[in-house]
Amino acid sequence: MNLYDLTLTRALELLKNKELSAVELTQAHLDRSEGLQKLNAYITETPDRALADAKESDKRYADGTARVLEGIPIAHKDVFCTKGIPTTAASKILHNFIPPYESTVSQKLKDAGTTMLGKLNLDEFAMGSSCKTSAYGPAINPYKRDGDKTDLTPGGSSGGSVSAVSAGLIMGATATDTAGSIRLPASFCGIVGVKPTYGFASRYGCIPLASSMDHPGIIARTVKDSALLLKEIGGYDPKDSTSTPHKIPDFVANMTPSVKGLKVGLIKEADIKGLSPEIRDLLRTRAKELEAQGAEIIEISMPHIDYALAVYYVLCPAEASSNLARYDGVRYGHRTKDPKDLQELYVKSRAEGFGEEVKRRILVGTFVLSSSAYDAYFLKAAKVRQLIANDYKAAFEKVDVLLTPTTASPAFGLSEEMTPLEMYACDIFTVGANLAGVPAISVPAGFSSTGLPLGLHLQTNLFEEQKMFNVATVLESISNGTKKPSEII
Ligand code: GLN
């Protein structure tokens, strides 16, 4: 039995029963990571700290002070500031940044007893759907097409988080999702990705992309594991003005894995032309199976959802361009050598520090916020965003949960050329949940004819994470869509 194949839930049982030590568990994951460096999942590894944490966990198991996730090996997407440990957002502009403080999410997981193995790769500033915009080179999907050695994208932006969890380098990871960056890569790598309601988890200490759509969330291999982790990162945080006071249910204890009497909505507009036929079939098959388990399947229309991508790619650059204004080479981050004056210091530090996609977003963002374009683009997009949120509100008056594909195709090759617009289209099924702030999860639901994982996507109304997990558990159990790390690579 490979320790890195264990689910988080099972590992906790073994740790509690003292059939396994935290040091053994951590060492097994460190060895696995060492052997799979080619996945390029990490930007920074912290093995010494991990082993020290694991020793502390073993002490706590021995003296009866173990916390809920004591000794569980995890890692963080490299946008969560970790005190004293480099945090780069996969950008050259932050290559030398060592935060003097800890993000709320990473602090909460530390307080829950987890062991941190390092900081995970991503698209630069979480902009992308392939992990290819990382200044550290892309992470790689542990899956390959049957009989084909081509390296595939793990998806993005949380490519390192999903590659690491899927391949068994860690048992779970944090990530962020602004348009789909948790759910899309989870689908490409055959694991679970969950984005809670906006305001559920604090954004304090999380390097922003677009603040009104950024959601911290969780990557894990099973629905139950993801629920255990999500519970720990939630809660009101006075340090984040958009954090919402809310009760966090004990998702696992309250789990009622049944869809009897639930209304499952299929969105008419989600049946897009570019959807791969096998994903369309998978959706129909799983919907039928849910029906057989007592769910009612209802087709609904969300008339404004077609505009979601366009709205996002106006609002995101606008917010990103203002968030990125802080990187000026003065207080921290990359600074150009020997600038002749202050102007040149700003211009060259930013020109050298930011990658192409980041520059593209700054250009688009400052344009849509400029006085001549503001009404036509930014304001219009903000209004349509509200119409989309209204569509969700209306939908959840008719159904309990929305079921769509997570992605229109399985993972693509890392060397495949894509235009920025083709890359942006990857978020088609996921971006609506970010605009409306509703919780959503991608669940492994099957495999393509080429042997690649395919995910299906569930969305529920605001703060209905429990219902989402209940349905996700059923979907997971009828799907047989997950593999153990050792079966993948
Ligand atoms: N594809 C989206 C983008 O590039 C992903 C953003 C995200 O969810 N972090 O903006």
mmCIF file of N, CA, C and O in Angstrom, residues 180-219:
data_model
loop_
_atom_site.group_PDB
_atom_site.id
_atom_site.type_symbol
_atom_site.label_atom_id
_atom_site.label_comp_id
_atom_site.label_asym_id
_atom_site.label_seq_id
_atom_site.Cartn_x
_atom_site.Cartn_y
_atom_site.Cartn_z
ATOM 1 N N GLY A 180 -12.745 30.100 -12.909
ATOM 2 C CA GLY A 180 -12.786 28.654 -13.083
ATOM 3 C C GLY A 180 -11.484 27.976 -12.698
ATOM 4 O O GLY A 180 -11.332 26.764 -12.866
ATOM 5 N N SER A 181 -10.558 28.734 -12.162
ATOM 6 C CA SER A 181 -9.195 28.237 -11.929
ATOM 7 C C SER A 181 -9.049 27.101 -10.941
ATOM 8 O O SER A 181 -7.972 26.515 -10.838
ATOM 9 N N ILE A 182 -10.106 26.799 -10.192
ATOM 10 C CA ILE A 182 -10.080 25.594 -9.351
ATOM 11 C C ILE A 182 -10.753 24.460 -10.101
ATOM 12 O O ILE A 182 -10.244 23.342 -10.194
ATOM 13 N N ARG A 183 -11.922 24.764 -10.669
ATOM 14 C CA ARG A 183 -12.767 23.700 -11.215
ATOM 15 C C ARG A 183 -12.245 23.172 -12.546
ATOM 16 O O ARG A 183 -12.236 21.964 -12.779
ATOM 17 N N LEU A 184 -11.809 24.069 -13.415
ATOM 18 C CA LEU A 184 -11.321 23.615 -14.726
ATOM 19 C C LEU A 184 -10.110 22.679 -14.579
ATOM 20 O O LEU A 184 -10.124 21.567 -15.110
ATOM 21 N N PRO A 185 -9.076 23.080 -13.850
ATOM 22 C CA PRO A 185 -7.930 22.156 -13.742
ATOM 23 C C PRO A 185 -8.274 20.888 -12.970
ATOM 24 O O PRO A 185 -7.725 19.821 -13.266
ATOM 25 N N ALA A 186 -9.185 20.982 -12.002
ATOM 26 C CA ALA A 186 -9.578 19.760 -11.279
ATOM 27 C C ALA A 186 -10.181 18.771 -12.273
ATOM 28 O O ALA A 186 -9.910 17.565 -12.227
ATOM 29 N N SER A 187 -10.982 19.288 -13.194
ATOM 30 C CA SER A 187 -11.604 18.435 -14.203
ATOM 31 C C SER A 187 -10.543 17.800 -15.110
ATOM 32 O O SER A 187 -10.598 16.610 -15.419
ATOM 33 N N PHE A 188 -9.552 18.585 -15.511
ATOM 34 C CA PHE A 188 -8.488 18.073 -16.395
ATOM 35 C C PHE A 188 -7.626 17.004 -15.706
ATOM 36 O O PHE A 188 -6.972 16.212 -16.372
ATOM 37 N N CYS A 189 -7.574 17.041 -14.379
ATOM 38 C CA CYS A 189 -6.688 16.114 -13.662
ATOM 39 C C CYS A 189 -7.448 15.051 -12.877
ATOM 40 O O CYS A 189 -6.867 14.350 -12.050
ATOM 41 N N GLY A 190 -8.762 14.950 -13.105
ATOM 42 C CA GLY A 190 -9.522 13.850 -12.507
ATOM 43 C C GLY A 190 -9.701 13.939 -11.003
ATOM 44 O O GLY A 190 -9.770 12.905 -10.326
ATOM 45 N N ILE A 191 -9.790 15.151 -10.471
ATOM 46 C CA ILE A 191 -9.990 15.285 -9.030
ATOM 47 C C ILE A 191 -11.108 16.293 -8.750
ATOM 48 O O ILE A 191 -11.739 16.800 -9.670
ATOM 49 N N VAL A 192 -11.309 16.588 -7.451
ATOM 50 C CA VAL A 192 -12.410 17.456 -7.047
ATOM 51 C C VAL A 192 -11.883 18.871 -6.822
ATOM 52 O O VAL A 192 -10.843 19.064 -6.191
ATOM 53 N N GLY A 193 -12.609 19.851 -7.345
ATOM 54 C CA GLY A 193 -12.251 21.250 -7.092
ATOM 55 C C GLY A 193 -13.475 21.992 -6.629
ATOM 56 O O GLY A 193 -14.511 21.944 -7.296
ATOM 57 N N VAL A 194 -13.388 22.661 -5.482
ATOM 58 C CA VAL A 194 -14.562 23.335 -4.946
ATOM 59 C C VAL A 194 -14.300 24.805 -4.671
ATOM 60 O O VAL A 194 -13.305 25.173 -4.066
ATOM 61 N N LYS A 195 -15.203 25.606 -5.209
ATOM 62 C CA LYS A 195 -15.206 27.052 -5.004
ATOM 63 C C LYS A 195 -16.452 27.392 -4.189
ATOM 64 O O LYS A 195 -17.561 27.184 -4.654
ATOM 65 N N PRO A 196 -16.264 27.891 -2.969
ATOM 66 C CA PRO A 196 -17.452 28.188 -2.152
ATOM 67 C C PRO A 196 -18.093 29.510 -2.560
ATOM 68 O O PRO A 196 -17.660 30.154 -3.515
ATOM 69 N N THR A 197 -19.113 29.896 -1.821
ATOM 70 C CA THR A 197 -19.777 31.191 -2.012
ATOM 71 C C THR A 197 -18.770 32.329 -1.826
ATOM 72 O O THR A 197 -17.866 32.233 -0.997
ATOM 73 N N TYR A 198 -18.944 33.403 -2.573
ATOM 74 C CA TYR A 198 -18.100 34.586 -2.376
ATOM 75 C C TYR A 198 -18.286 35.079 -0.945
ATOM 76 O O TYR A 198 -19.420 35.235 -0.484
ATOM 77 N N GLY A 199 -17.200 35.288 -0.237
ATOM 78 C CA GLY A 199 -17.307 35.740 1.153
ATOM 79 C C GLY A 199 -17.228 34.611 2.163
ATOM 80 O O GLY A 199 -17.118 34.847 3.360
ATOM 81 N N PHE A 200 -17.257 33.357 1.694
ATOM 82 C CA PHE A 200 -17.176 32.196 2.603
ATOM 83 C C PHE A 200 -15.780 32.103 3.235
ATOM 84 O O PHE A 200 -15.633 31.881 4.423
ATOM 85 N N ALA A 201 -14.754 32.268 2.389
ATOM 86 C CA ALA A 201 -13.365 32.172 2.879
ATOM 87 C C ALA A 201 -12.679 33.516 2.651
ATOM 88 O O ALA A 201 -12.859 34.157 1.615
ATOM 89 N N SER A 202 -11.893 33.911 3.599
ATOM 90 C CA SER A 202 -11.255 35.231 3.556
ATOM 91 C C SER A 202 -10.219 35.338 2.434
ATOM 92 O O SER A 202 -9.457 34.410 2.188
ATOM 93 N N ARG A 203 -10.171 36.506 1.825
ATOM 94 C CA ARG A 203 -9.146 36.777 0.816
ATOM 95 C C ARG A 203 -7.949 37.495 1.425
ATOM 96 O O ARG A 203 -7.022 37.877 0.704
ATOM 97 N N TYR A 204 -7.947 37.676 2.730
ATOM 98 C CA TYR A 204 -6.837 38.407 3.356
ATOM 99 C C TYR A 204 -5.518 37.661 3.130
ATOM 100 O O TYR A 204 -5.408 36.460 3.392
ATOM 101 N N GLY A 205 -4.545 38.371 2.598
ATOM 102 C CA GLY A 205 -3.237 37.761 2.372
ATOM 103 C C GLY A 205 -3.177 36.904 1.124
ATOM 104 O O GLY A 205 -2.219 36.168 0.912
ATOM 105 N N CYS A 206 -4.206 37.020 0.294
ATOM 106 C CA CYS A 206 -4.231 36.255 -0.949
ATOM 107 C C CYS A 206 -3.983 37.254 -2.078
ATOM 108 O O CYS A 206 -4.741 38.217 -2.230
ATOM 109 N N ILE A 207 -2.934 37.057 -2.841
ATOM 110 C CA ILE A 207 -2.583 38.018 -3.888
ATOM 111 C C ILE A 207 -3.732 38.082 -4.888
ATOM 112 O O ILE A 207 -4.122 37.063 -5.453
ATOM 113 N N PRO A 208 -4.310 39.263 -5.094
ATOM 114 C CA PRO A 208 -5.544 39.329 -5.881
ATOM 115 C C PRO A 208 -5.313 39.265 -7.383
ATOM 116 O O PRO A 208 -4.273 39.665 -7.900
ATOM 117 N N LEU A 209 -6.338 38.740 -8.077
ATOM 118 C CA LEU A 209 -6.441 38.919 -9.522
ATOM 119 C C LEU A 209 -7.559 39.948 -9.724
ATOM 120 O O LEU A 209 -7.283 41.109 -10.026
ATOM 121 N N ALA A 210 -8.800 39.554 -9.492
ATOM 122 C CA ALA A 210 -9.933 40.474 -9.612
ATOM 123 C C ALA A 210 -10.756 40.327 -8.328
ATOM 124 O O ALA A 210 -11.456 39.325 -8.158
ATOM 125 N N SER A 211 -10.645 41.308 -7.454
ATOM 126 C CA SER A 211 -11.113 41.130 -6.071
ATOM 127 C C SER A 211 -12.587 40.757 -5.950
ATOM 128 O O SER A 211 -12.958 40.027 -5.043
ATOM 129 N N SER A 212 -13.441 41.253 -6.852
ATOM 130 C CA SER A 212 -14.867 40.971 -6.682
ATOM 131 C C SER A 212 -15.241 39.577 -7.176
ATOM 132 O O SER A 212 -16.385 39.152 -7.025
ATOM 133 N N MET A 213 -14.264 38.874 -7.772
ATOM 134 C CA MET A 213 -14.565 37.518 -8.280
ATOM 135 C C MET A 213 -13.594 36.461 -7.754
ATOM 136 O O MET A 213 -13.755 35.282 -8.049
ATOM 137 N N ASP A 214 -12.580 36.886 -6.990
ATOM 138 C CA ASP A 214 -11.602 35.931 -6.439
ATOM 139 C C ASP A 214 -12.235 35.124 -5.307
ATOM 140 O O ASP A 214 -12.792 35.703 -4.373
ATOM 141 N N HIS A 215 -12.121 33.803 -5.388
ATOM 142 C CA HIS A 215 -12.641 32.938 -4.331
ATOM 143 C C HIS A 215 -11.549 31.959 -3.905
ATOM 144 O O HIS A 215 -11.159 31.124 -4.726
ATOM 145 N N PRO A 216 -11.105 31.983 -2.656
ATOM 146 C CA PRO A 216 -10.242 30.889 -2.200
ATOM 147 C C PRO A 216 -11.066 29.608 -2.092
ATOM 148 O O PRO A 216 -12.245 29.649 -1.733
ATOM 149 N N GLY A 217 -10.455 28.488 -2.422
ATOM 150 C CA GLY A 217 -11.167 27.206 -2.362
ATOM 151 C C GLY A 217 -10.194 26.053 -2.233
ATOM 152 O O GLY A 217 -9.015 26.252 -1.891
ATOM 153 N N ILE A 218 -10.691 24.863 -2.559
ATOM 154 C CA ILE A 218 -9.965 23.629 -2.204
ATOM 155 C C ILE A 218 -9.886 22.659 -3.373
ATOM 156 O O ILE A 218 -10.820 22.515 -4.152
ATOM 157 N N ILE A 219 -8.753 21.971 -3.428
ATOM 158 C CA ILE A 219 -8.548 20.860 -4.364
ATOM 159 C C ILE A 219 -8.304 19.602 -3.526
ATOM 160 O O ILE A 219 -7.487 19.638 -2.595
#
